[in-house]
XYZ file of N, CA, C and O in Angstrom:
832
model
N 98.765 91.506 84.858
C 98.706 92.924 84.494
C 97.400 93.526 84.979
O 96.424 92.839 85.197
N 97.383 94.847 85.066
C 96.153 95.516 85.486
C 95.177 95.512 84.350
O 95.521 95.817 83.216
N 93.958 95.103 84.608
C 92.934 95.280 83.612
C 92.738 96.795 83.641
O 92.295 97.311 84.660
N 93.104 96.681 81.893
C 93.311 98.080 81.978
C 93.403 98.384 83.392
O 93.975 97.593 83.912
N 99.529 111.286 116.453
C 98.993 112.588 116.490
C 99.040 113.163 117.897
O 99.483 112.453 118.751
N 98.456 114.194 117.736
C 98.532 114.783 119.063
C 97.664 113.996 120.021
O 96.822 113.220 119.610
N 97.776 114.251 121.356
C 97.032 113.488 122.339
C 95.609 113.990 122.508
O 94.819 113.402 123.225
N 95.276 115.124 121.896
C 93.895 115.582 121.946
C 93.041 114.691 121.069
O 93.527 114.056 120.142
N 91.758 114.658 121.356
C 90.863 113.754 120.625
C 90.798 114.148 119.161
O 90.559 115.298 118.807
N 91.025 113.176 118.269
C 90.978 113.447 116.837
C 89.545 113.500 116.363
O 88.689 112.760 116.822
N 89.268 114.382 115.408
C 87.918 114.515 114.865
C 87.871 113.908 113.476
O 88.816 114.047 112.707
N 86.754 113.236 113.133
C 86.634 112.655 111.799
C 86.784 113.718 110.711
O 86.392 114.868 110.887
N 87.365 113.323 109.597
C 87.542 114.227 108.473
C 86.267 114.251 107.651
O 85.709 113.205 107.339
N 85.806 115.434 107.278
C 84.572 115.551 106.517
C 84.880 115.669 105.035
O 85.699 116.495 104.632
N 84.238 114.813 104.237
C 84.340 114.931 102.791
C 83.103 115.658 102.298
O 81.981 115.348 102.710
N 83.284 116.613 101.400
C 82.184 117.453 100.969
C 81.206 116.704 100.080
O 81.501 115.648 99.544
N 80.038 117.277 99.919
C 79.001 116.701 99.070
C 79.503 116.622 97.635
O 80.373 117.399 97.230
N 78.922 115.700 96.820
C 79.361 115.579 95.430
C 79.325 116.899 94.680
O 80.179 117.166 93.833
N 78.337 117.759 94.974
C 78.223 119.032 94.280
C 79.395 119.955 94.586
O 79.661 120.916 93.879
N 80.131 119.669 95.679
C 81.261 120.505 96.079
C 82.598 119.917 95.664
O 83.642 120.457 96.014
N 82.591 118.828 94.921
C 83.830 118.099 94.698
C 84.891 118.896 93.968
O 86.071 118.681 94.185
N 84.519 119.838 93.098
C 85.539 120.620 92.402
C 86.327 121.483 93.383
O 87.442 121.859 93.116
N 85.684 121.822 94.508
C 86.337 122.655 95.508
C 86.889 121.817 96.656
O 87.398 122.357 97.616
N 86.759 120.513 96.539
C 87.170 119.643 97.638
C 88.679 119.617 97.798
O 89.416 119.370 96.842
N 89.156 119.864 99.008
C 90.585 119.819 99.278
C 91.070 118.378 99.247
O 90.435 117.483 99.782
N 92.205 118.166 98.615
C 92.738 116.816 98.510
C 93.116 116.273 99.881
O 93.552 117.016 100.744
N 92.957 114.970 100.041
C 93.318 114.290 101.276
C 94.726 113.721 101.111
O 95.019 113.040 100.122
N 95.601 114.015 102.058
C 96.965 113.473 102.009
C 96.920 112.007 102.418
O 96.652 111.680 103.572
N 97.132 111.115 101.471
C 97.110 109.673 101.736
C 98.273 109.011 101.003
O 98.559 109.341 99.858
N 98.964 108.103 101.675
C 100.090 107.380 101.073
C 99.638 105.949 100.809
O 99.776 105.070 101.661
N 99.082 105.719 99.633
C 98.581 104.400 99.250
C 99.497 103.807 98.191
O 99.840 104.466 97.207
N 99.904 102.562 98.377
C 100.710 101.882 97.380
C 99.838 101.399 96.232
O 98.646 101.133 96.404
N 100.430 101.281 95.069
C 99.655 100.807 93.936
C 100.506 100.576 92.709
O 101.740 100.554 92.766
N 99.832 100.397 91.587
C 100.480 100.211 90.298
C 99.717 101.033 89.274
O 98.532 101.322 89.460
N 100.414 101.410 88.180
C 99.735 102.118 87.101
C 100.179 101.540 85.767
O 101.291 101.034 85.626
N 99.274 101.590 84.798
C 99.570 101.091 83.463
C 99.404 102.228 82.469
O 98.357 102.876 82.417
N 100.457 102.479 81.693
C 100.414 103.505 80.663
C 99.736 102.966 79.411
O 99.387 101.786 79.328
N 99.558 103.839 78.428
C 98.833 103.459 77.214
C 99.520 102.336 76.448
O 98.860 101.578 75.730
N 100.854 102.214 76.581
C 101.568 101.139 75.885
C 101.556 99.834 76.671
O 102.255 98.888 76.331
N 100.771 99.786 77.766
C 100.536 98.601 78.589
C 101.718 98.245 79.491
O 101.727 97.183 80.099
N 102.685 99.126 79.630
C 103.740 98.916 80.612
C 103.210 99.261 81.997
O 102.471 100.233 82.150
N 103.595 98.453 82.999
C 103.144 98.668 84.372
C 104.310 99.042 85.279
O 105.422 98.533 85.116
N 104.019 99.915 86.248
C 105.041 100.374 87.183
C 104.415 100.580 88.560
O 103.227 100.884 88.675
N 105.220 100.460 89.630
C 104.708 100.742 90.973
C 104.608 102.240 91.220
O 105.285 103.048 90.575
N 103.764 102.623 92.172
C 103.596 104.032 92.509
C 103.099 104.151 93.947
O 102.743 103.159 94.587
N 103.068 105.387 94.439
C 102.477 105.679 95.736
C 101.781 107.028 95.647
O 102.297 107.959 95.030
N 100.594 107.139 96.247
C 99.877 108.401 96.204
C 100.492 109.400 97.169
O 101.031 109.038 98.216
N 100.389 110.681 96.818
C 100.773 111.784 97.689
C 99.529 112.402 98.303
O 99.438 112.623 99.502
N 98.560 112.686 97.442
C 97.250 113.148 97.900
C 96.211 112.776 96.845
O 96.551 112.436 95.707
N 94.941 112.857 97.244
C 93.892 112.381 96.347
C 92.572 113.044 96.689
O 92.310 113.386 97.847
N 91.745 113.248 95.677
C 90.371 113.706 95.846
C 89.507 112.865 94.909
O 90.034 112.080 94.115
N 88.169 112.996 94.963
C 87.340 112.238 94.027
C 87.576 112.600 92.565
O 87.134 111.876 91.673
N 88.286 113.697 92.313
C 88.515 114.109 90.932
C 89.917 113.928 90.424
O 90.169 114.050 89.216
N 90.874 113.611 91.318
C 92.248 113.483 90.854
C 93.158 112.909 91.910
O 92.811 112.837 93.093
N 94.362 112.513 91.484
C 95.331 111.924 92.401
C 96.734 112.324 91.977
O 97.038 112.411 90.781
N 97.598 112.620 92.956
C 98.995 112.938 92.686
C 99.837 111.743 93.104
O 99.681 111.225 94.217
N 100.730 111.313 92.217
C 101.507 110.098 92.418
C 102.992 110.391 92.492
O 103.506 111.264 91.783
N 103.684 109.630 93.321
C 105.133 109.528 93.259
C 105.453 108.303 92.426
O 104.979 107.197 92.726
N 106.213 108.492 91.348
C 106.527 107.370 90.459
C 107.782 107.694 89.668
O 108.182 108.859 89.557
N 108.408 106.653 89.120
C 109.679 106.824 88.423
C 109.522 107.043 86.926
O 110.339 107.729 86.309
N 108.502 106.452 86.326
C 108.326 106.514 84.871
C 107.103 107.365 84.553
O 105.998 107.073 85.023
N 107.294 108.405 83.759
C 106.209 109.324 83.425
C 105.646 109.018 82.049
O 106.363 108.600 81.143
N 104.368 109.228 81.909
C 103.741 109.125 80.605
C 103.745 110.485 79.921
O 104.528 111.373 80.274
N 102.872 110.665 78.943
C 102.754 111.928 78.216
C 101.541 112.704 78.719
O 100.585 112.125 79.245
N 101.572 114.016 78.574
C 100.444 114.843 78.964
C 99.182 114.371 78.240
O 99.205 114.108 77.030
N 98.100 114.216 78.973
C 96.793 113.759 78.465
C 96.758 112.271 78.108
O 95.753 111.769 77.600
N 97.852 111.537 78.385
C 97.846 110.094 78.138
C 96.911 109.399 79.125
O 96.833 109.758 80.297
N 96.214 108.395 78.640
C 95.299 107.638 79.495
C 96.089 106.676 80.384
O 97.040 106.039 79.922
N 95.679 106.581 81.654
C 96.364 105.757 82.638
C 95.336 104.925 83.395
O 94.250 105.410 83.716
N 95.685 103.664 83.652
C 94.870 102.811 84.513
C 95.632 102.629 85.821
O 96.819 102.283 85.808
N 94.961 102.863 86.944
C 95.581 102.764 88.265
C 94.925 101.661 89.066
O 93.712 101.433 88.951
N 95.745 100.988 89.874
C 95.197 100.092 90.888
C 95.825 100.512 92.209
O 97.034 100.386 92.393
N 95.000 101.046 93.138
C 95.482 101.557 94.416
C 94.899 100.756 95.565
O 93.700 100.427 95.551
N 95.738 100.422 96.550
C 95.247 99.716 97.728
C 94.158 100.553 98.395
O 94.228 101.774 98.441
N 93.130 99.891 98.890
C 91.991 100.495 99.585
C 91.046 101.256 98.653
O 89.958 101.634 99.066
N 91.450 101.477 97.406
C 90.602 102.194 96.443
C 90.158 101.264 95.324
O 88.999 101.215 94.950
N 91.107 100.483 94.777
C 90.779 99.586 93.676
C 91.200 100.169 92.337
O 92.101 101.009 92.248
N 90.515 99.746 91.292
C 90.861 100.128 89.921
C 90.178 101.431 89.535
O 88.969 101.579 89.687
N 90.953 102.383 89.012
C 90.417 103.650 88.521
C 91.164 104.031 87.254
O 92.252 103.528 86.986
N 90.578 104.938 86.471
C 91.200 105.394 85.234
C 91.276 106.902 85.221
O 90.537 107.597 85.929
N 92.172 107.433 84.396
C 92.285 108.874 84.278
C 93.232 109.262 83.173
O 93.703 108.417 82.401
N 93.519 110.557 83.084
C 94.479 111.072 82.115
C 95.510 111.914 82.858
O 95.203 112.550 83.877
N 96.740 111.924 82.345
C 97.817 112.670 82.985
C 97.578 114.165 82.784
O 97.459 114.640 81.646
N 97.520 114.909 83.899
C 97.184 116.326 83.845
C 98.407 117.228 83.965
O 98.439 118.315 83.384
N 99.420 116.810 84.754
C 100.612 117.640 84.942
C 101.708 116.784 85.572
O 101.467 115.622 85.921
N 102.892 117.400 85.713
C 104.046 116.662 86.217
C 104.666 117.398 87.404
O 105.651 118.125 87.248
N 104.118 117.228 88.614
C 104.748 117.807 89.801
C 106.074 117.102 90.068
O 106.341 116.031 89.523
N 106.898 117.692 90.913
C 108.210 117.114 91.223
C 108.067 115.688 91.753
O 107.290 115.420 92.659
N 108.785 114.771 91.141
C 108.820 113.402 91.621
C 107.728 112.490 91.096
O 107.646 111.331 91.499
N 106.902 112.986 90.173
C 105.844 112.104 89.691
C 104.892 112.797 88.736
O 105.291 113.657 87.947
N 103.619 112.433 88.830
C 102.619 113.013 87.940
C 101.268 113.093 88.633
O 100.997 112.375 89.603
N 100.444 113.994 88.138
C 99.079 114.150 88.642
C 98.115 113.633 87.585
O 98.279 113.910 86.389
N 97.137 112.856 88.028
C 96.181 112.226 87.117
C 94.784 112.765 87.385
O 94.330 112.797 88.532
N 94.120 113.204 86.345
C 92.729 113.634 86.419
C 91.852 112.397 86.222
O 91.940 111.721 85.189
N 91.016 112.076 87.183
C 90.247 110.834 87.131
C 89.074 110.934 86.173
O 88.421 111.965 86.056
N 88.822 109.815 85.503
C 87.655 109.670 84.635
C 86.718 108.690 85.329
O 87.053 107.502 85.463
N 85.581 109.168 85.811
C 84.700 108.304 86.600
C 83.281 108.842 86.571
O 83.053 110.042 86.398
N 82.334 107.939 86.732
C 80.941 108.337 86.853
C 80.728 109.022 88.201
O 81.559 108.921 89.110
N 79.604 109.706 88.346
C 79.323 110.344 89.625
C 79.217 109.307 90.738
O 79.674 109.536 91.867
N 78.667 108.152 90.424
C 78.562 107.092 91.430
C 79.951 106.655 91.894
O 80.184 106.459 93.088
N 80.895 106.514 90.944
C 82.254 106.119 91.296
C 82.939 107.206 92.113
O 83.651 106.918 93.089
N 82.710 108.478 91.766
C 83.300 109.580 92.533
C 82.765 109.594 93.966
O 83.509 109.839 94.917
N 81.484 109.320 94.105
C 80.899 109.263 95.450
C 81.541 108.137 96.265
O 81.817 108.289 97.459
N 81.797 107.007 95.603
C 82.433 105.880 96.285
C 83.854 106.245 96.710
O 84.280 105.940 97.833
N 84.596 106.915 95.811
C 85.958 107.335 96.149
C 85.942 108.296 97.327
O 86.777 108.208 98.236
N 84.969 109.224 97.333
C 84.856 110.167 98.450
C 84.645 109.422 99.767
O 85.260 109.745 100.788
N 83.794 108.398 99.740
C 83.551 107.604 100.946
C 84.801 106.845 101.369
O 85.119 106.746 102.559
N 85.517 106.291 100.392
C 86.748 105.552 100.702
C 87.801 106.476 101.307
O 88.481 106.111 102.271
N 87.937 107.682 100.760
C 88.907 108.634 101.291
C 88.537 109.076 102.697
O 89.412 109.264 103.547
N 87.243 109.240 102.946
C 86.790 109.601 104.290
C 87.191 108.514 105.276
O 87.716 108.797 106.363
N 86.958 107.252 104.905
C 87.301 106.144 105.786
C 88.802 106.085 106.032
O 89.263 105.929 107.167
N 89.600 106.218 104.968
C 91.045 106.137 105.114
C 91.555 107.257 106.026
O 92.360 107.023 106.928
N 91.080 108.488 105.800
C 91.524 109.619 106.613
C 91.104 109.450 108.070
O 91.884 109.698 108.993
N 89.876 109.004 108.290
C 89.391 108.804 109.660
C 90.119 107.640 110.332
O 90.426 107.704 111.530
N 90.404 106.590 109.571
C 91.117 105.438 110.122
C 92.479 105.852 110.655
O 92.877 105.458 111.753
N 93.176 106.684 109.887
C 94.495 107.132 110.313
C 94.401 108.105 111.484
O 95.170 108.032 112.440
N 93.432 109.045 111.430
C 93.306 110.049 112.480
C 92.884 109.432 113.809
O 93.324 109.857 114.873
N 92.038 108.396 113.751
C 91.510 107.791 114.967
C 92.258 106.532 115.381
O 91.935 105.909 116.390
N 93.253 106.141 114.576
C 94.032 104.954 114.926
C 93.253 103.667 114.786
O 93.493 102.705 115.515
N 92.324 103.629 113.831
C 91.511 102.422 113.628
C 92.309 101.388 112.846
O 93.206 101.730 112.080
N 91.978 100.090 113.026
C 92.683 99.055 112.266
C 92.334 99.129 110.796
O 91.285 99.668 110.414
N 93.203 98.578 109.972
C 92.945 98.569 108.541
C 91.775 97.669 108.216
O 91.599 96.604 108.785
N 90.948 98.114 107.281
C 89.792 97.325 106.879
C 90.151 96.326 105.805
O 91.199 96.407 105.172
N 89.296 95.361 105.602
C 89.502 94.404 104.522
C 88.793 94.954 103.294
O 87.572 94.876 103.184
N 89.581 95.470 102.374
C 89.009 96.180 101.242
C 88.949 95.340 99.976
O 88.458 95.792 98.970
N 89.466 94.129 100.007
C 89.498 93.321 98.809
C 88.952 91.915 99.075
O 88.971 91.434 100.195
N 88.506 91.302 98.008
C 88.064 89.905 98.073
C 89.205 89.035 98.576
O 90.366 89.263 98.277
N 88.871 88.002 99.361
C 89.894 87.112 99.900
C 89.622 85.684 99.429
O 88.471 85.301 99.225
N 90.682 84.917 99.258
C 90.543 83.520 98.865
C 91.628 82.702 99.548
O 92.599 83.240 100.074
N 91.448 81.383 99.542
C 92.469 80.464 100.049
C 93.088 79.759 98.856
O 92.393 79.041 98.127
N 94.375 79.968 98.593
C 94.992 79.371 97.409
C 95.145 77.855 97.547
O 95.153 77.311 98.651
N 95.275 77.183 96.425
C 95.460 75.727 96.418
C 96.765 75.349 97.120
O 96.827 74.337 97.801
N 97.797 76.154 96.932
C 99.098 75.898 97.555
C 99.213 76.807 98.780
O 99.673 77.945 98.683
N 98.778 76.308 99.921
C 98.696 77.147 101.119
C 100.000 77.228 101.897
O 100.198 78.132 102.703
N 100.912 76.288 101.682
C 102.191 76.322 102.383
C 103.100 77.415 101.845
O 103.149 77.643 100.635
N 103.803 78.114 102.746
C 104.677 79.199 102.312
C 105.813 79.351 103.320
O 105.664 79.001 104.497
N 106.947 79.862 102.868
C 108.090 80.116 103.746
C 108.197 81.618 103.990
O 108.150 82.417 103.051
N 108.330 82.005 105.262
C 108.531 83.401 105.625
C 110.016 83.647 105.849
O 110.672 82.879 106.552
N 110.539 84.708 105.264
C 111.927 85.104 105.517
C 111.901 86.389 106.326
O 111.412 87.420 105.855
N 112.390 86.340 107.557
C 112.328 87.471 108.473
C 113.497 88.420 108.229
O 114.434 88.110 107.490
N 113.420 89.609 108.867
C 114.475 90.607 108.698
C 115.840 90.068 109.129
O 116.870 90.456 108.591
N 115.843 89.157 110.102
C 117.096 88.574 110.592
C 117.711 87.596 109.607
O 118.853 87.169 109.777
N 116.936 87.217 108.577
C 117.387 86.221 107.623
C 116.863 84.827 107.933
O 116.995 83.918 107.124
N 116.275 84.665 109.127
C 115.737 83.352 109.511
C 114.521 83.015 108.657
O 113.706 83.900 108.340
N 114.387 81.767 108.287
C 113.249 81.306 107.496
C 112.387 80.370 108.331
O 112.919 79.491 109.029
N 111.074 80.590 108.283
C 110.133 79.756 109.041
C 108.970 79.363 108.140
O 108.609 80.091 107.212
N 108.400 78.210 108.422
C 107.255 77.731 107.649
C 105.966 78.373 108.157
O 105.819 78.669 109.348
N 105.034 78.610 107.253
C 103.729 79.151 107.607
C 102.689 78.589 106.645
O 103.033 77.977 105.623
N 101.427 78.785 106.989
C 100.337 78.328 106.133
C 99.381 79.488 105.885
O 99.023 80.220 106.815
N 98.988 79.668 104.643
C 98.084 80.757 104.280
C 96.657 80.402 104.689
O 96.121 79.364 104.285
N 96.059 81.268 105.500
C 94.654 81.096 105.876
C 93.775 81.661 104.770
O 92.885 81.003 104.260
N 94.038 82.907 104.409
C 93.406 83.508 103.239
C 94.268 84.668 102.773
O 95.133 85.161 103.498
N 94.035 85.097 101.539
C 94.853 86.138 100.939
C 93.962 87.056 100.114
O 92.965 86.621 99.541
N 94.297 88.335 100.092
C 93.639 89.296 99.211
C 94.710 89.922 98.334
O 95.899 89.614 98.465
N 94.329 90.832 97.454
C 95.315 91.496 96.617
C 96.214 92.417 97.432
O 97.285 92.804 96.985
N 95.799 92.758 98.658
C 96.592 93.699 99.458
C 97.273 93.076 100.665
O 98.100 93.721 101.306
N 96.961 91.817 101.008
C 97.579 91.230 102.188
C 97.185 89.782 102.406
O 96.403 89.212 101.646
N 97.730 89.198 103.487
C 97.514 87.773 103.729
C 97.436 87.500 105.226
O 98.113 88.155 106.029
N 96.578 86.559 105.615
C 96.516 86.053 106.986
C 97.253 84.727 107.014
O 96.990 83.833 106.194
N 98.189 84.585 107.960
C 99.067 83.430 108.002
C 98.963 82.708 109.338
O 98.954 83.345 110.395
N 98.897 81.382 109.290
C 98.985 80.564 110.491
C 100.454 80.271 110.741
O 101.127 79.653 109.913
N 100.974 80.753 111.875
C 102.385 80.559 112.212
C 102.589 80.793 113.697
O 101.854 81.564 114.312
N 103.579 80.139 114.263
C 103.915 80.344 115.668
C 104.906 81.489 115.833
O 105.213 81.901 116.944
N 105.394 82.030 114.707
C 106.336 83.144 114.743
C 105.574 84.455 114.868
O 104.571 84.661 114.179
N 106.048 85.354 115.740
C 105.362 86.639 115.924
C 106.358 87.793 115.792
O 106.795 88.364 116.789
N 106.712 88.166 114.550
C 107.570 89.344 114.355
C 106.841 90.582 114.891
O 105.612 90.599 115.005
N 107.590 91.619 115.200
C 106.970 92.826 115.739
C 106.079 93.508 114.697
O 106.301 93.369 113.485
N 105.052 94.214 115.174
C 104.181 94.967 114.269
C 105.029 95.987 113.506
O 105.834 96.709 114.079
N 104.851 96.022 112.198
C 105.633 96.918 111.351
C 106.878 96.290 110.776
O 107.525 96.888 109.908
N 107.226 95.082 111.246
C 108.434 94.419 110.746
C 108.263 94.008 109.280
O 107.192 93.558 108.869
N 109.314 94.151 108.516
C 109.303 93.728 107.114
C 109.661 92.248 107.029
O 110.443 91.743 107.840
N 109.102 91.573 106.036
C 109.412 90.163 105.804
C 109.022 89.786 104.390
O 108.320 90.545 103.712
N 109.489 88.634 103.963
C 109.110 88.102 102.657
C 108.157 86.938 102.879
O 108.455 86.016 103.643
N 107.004 86.990 102.230
C 106.056 85.876 102.240
C 106.266 85.150 100.921
O 105.783 85.573 99.879
N 107.064 84.085 100.953
C 107.511 83.493 99.699
C 108.418 84.487 98.995
O 109.434 84.908 99.520
N 107.996 84.940 97.814
C 108.756 85.952 97.069
C 108.096 87.320 97.145
O 108.489 88.242 96.415
N 107.083 87.459 98.019
C 106.301 88.690 98.072
C 106.647 89.507 99.314
O 106.460 89.042 100.438
N 107.163 90.743 99.154
C 107.515 91.560 100.317
C 106.283 92.136 101.004
O 105.291 92.482 100.354
N 106.352 92.215 102.341
C 105.235 92.769 103.094
C 105.689 93.248 104.454
O 106.882 93.248 104.775
N 104.731 93.667 105.280
C 105.021 94.084 106.652
C 103.914 93.575 107.563
O 102.750 93.469 107.155
N 104.257 93.264 108.790
C 103.301 92.734 109.762
C 102.400 93.869 110.254
O 102.900 94.912 110.683
N 101.076 93.668 110.174
C 100.150 94.729 110.579
C 99.242 94.324 111.736
O 98.622 95.175 112.368
N 99.151 93.019 112.047
C 98.283 92.621 113.162
C 98.632 91.207 113.616
O 99.271 90.434 112.893
N 98.177 90.904 114.845
C 98.258 89.564 115.413
C 96.847 89.028 115.611
O 95.899 89.790 115.816
N 96.709 87.732 115.557
C 95.481 87.075 115.979
C 95.883 85.718 116.541
O 97.047 85.315 116.403
N 94.970 85.030 117.183
C 95.314 83.759 117.812
C 95.825 82.763 116.774
O 95.122 82.388 115.841
N 97.066 82.373 116.922
C 97.653 81.373 116.032
C 98.264 81.921 114.760
O 98.666 81.142 113.891
N 98.360 83.253 114.637
C 98.930 83.750 113.392
C 99.110 85.255 113.334
O 98.974 85.963 114.322
N 99.444 85.721 112.140
C 99.708 87.138 111.903
C 99.036 87.591 110.613
O 98.750 86.791 109.726
N 98.801 88.897 110.512
C 98.318 89.511 109.282
C 99.428 90.331 108.663
O 100.115 91.083 109.357
N 99.633 90.178 107.367
C 100.697 90.868 106.647
C 100.094 91.687 105.516
O 99.248 91.193 104.758
N 100.518 92.941 105.403
C 100.122 93.804 104.288
C 101.231 93.793 103.255
O 102.407 93.975 103.595
N 100.894 93.568 101.983
C 101.899 93.537 100.927
C 102.419 94.944 100.636
O 101.681 95.923 100.731
N 103.681 95.048 100.259
C 104.257 96.331 99.887
C 103.617 96.891 98.621
O 103.434 98.093 98.477
N 103.270 96.008 97.698
C 102.532 96.372 96.494
C 101.409 95.365 96.301
O 101.599 94.171 96.557
N 100.226 95.811 95.889
C 99.128 94.860 95.701
C 99.402 93.897 94.557
O 100.118 94.211 93.610
N 98.811 92.722 94.659
C 98.917 91.724 93.600
C 98.085 92.179 92.402
O 96.964 92.667 92.562
N 98.630 92.032 91.205
C 97.879 92.400 90.002
C 96.623 91.540 89.879
O 96.666 90.329 90.159
N 95.498 92.116 89.456
C 94.248 91.361 89.372
C 94.325 90.095 88.539
O 93.689 89.090 88.863
N 95.114 90.114 87.455
C 95.166 88.926 86.601
C 95.925 87.772 87.244
O 95.838 86.629 86.794
N 96.694 88.041 88.311
C 97.419 86.989 89.020
C 96.663 86.499 90.246
O 97.087 85.536 90.897
N 95.546 87.149 90.555
C 94.822 86.834 91.786
C 93.754 85.765 91.518
O 92.669 86.038 91.032
N 94.108 84.516 91.810
C 93.190 83.385 91.642
C 93.659 82.285 92.584
O 94.693 82.411 93.244
N 92.912 81.177 92.662
C 93.244 80.157 93.653
C 94.511 79.375 93.334
O 94.993 78.614 94.145
N 95.088 79.592 92.147
C 96.372 78.990 91.828
C 97.548 79.891 92.172
O 98.699 79.577 91.859
N 97.268 81.005 92.835
C 98.295 81.978 93.203
C 99.401 81.337 94.047
O 99.126 80.582 94.971
N 100.651 81.671 93.725
C 101.795 81.271 94.542
C 102.540 82.548 94.933
O 103.013 83.281 94.060
N 102.601 82.832 96.223
C 103.269 84.054 96.681
C 104.784 83.919 96.568
O 105.324 82.825 96.600
C-alpha cells in the first residue's frame, strides 16, 4: 500500500518562480500512478495536468470534497493533498506541501515537459535494486513466453537481460506485471511498468 511535434526546433518549457506559483499555468502531463483515500483504499489513476499547487486526475473512484488523499505518481513520487473539485472523468487535488517540496515539483514538471518536447529519454527517477529472485518469464503480445533475468528494478520499471527484442512501445507482461518496452541496450531491454509498484512491496524479495 502507499505510505500514506512539429519539425521546428522545440523550446524548453519555463516554470515560473515560486512566488508566481499561484498564477502558474498547469503543465499537461500524463503520468500513471495510484491514490489512497482516507479509508485506505487504493486505486490506479493518471494525471491530466499538474502544477506545483495541484493536480487533475482521471480515475474511476471518487472521494469526498476536502477529503485527504495520498498520491504516488511516476516521475514525481509521493505527495499529499485534499480533493478540491470533480471535473469530468475524475477529480482535482489541491496539494499540501512545503515550499521546498513545491519547488521540487516545479523542477520535476519542467524536466518532464522538456523531456517530451525535446524527445529526451526517460530519466531514472526512482531507487533501483536487484531482487533475490532475478529470473522472470516475459509474455509477449503474440502470446509467446521467453525467459529473462532482472538486472535491476525500480518502482517504475525494470532492466532485463534477454535476447528477445520486442519493438519499442510494445506491451508485455514481466511475470505478472504489465509494462511496455521503452529502450534497448546491449544484451537486454528496458521496460516501463503500466502502474508503479507500491512502496511497501518494493524490496529485494520482490517478485514481479
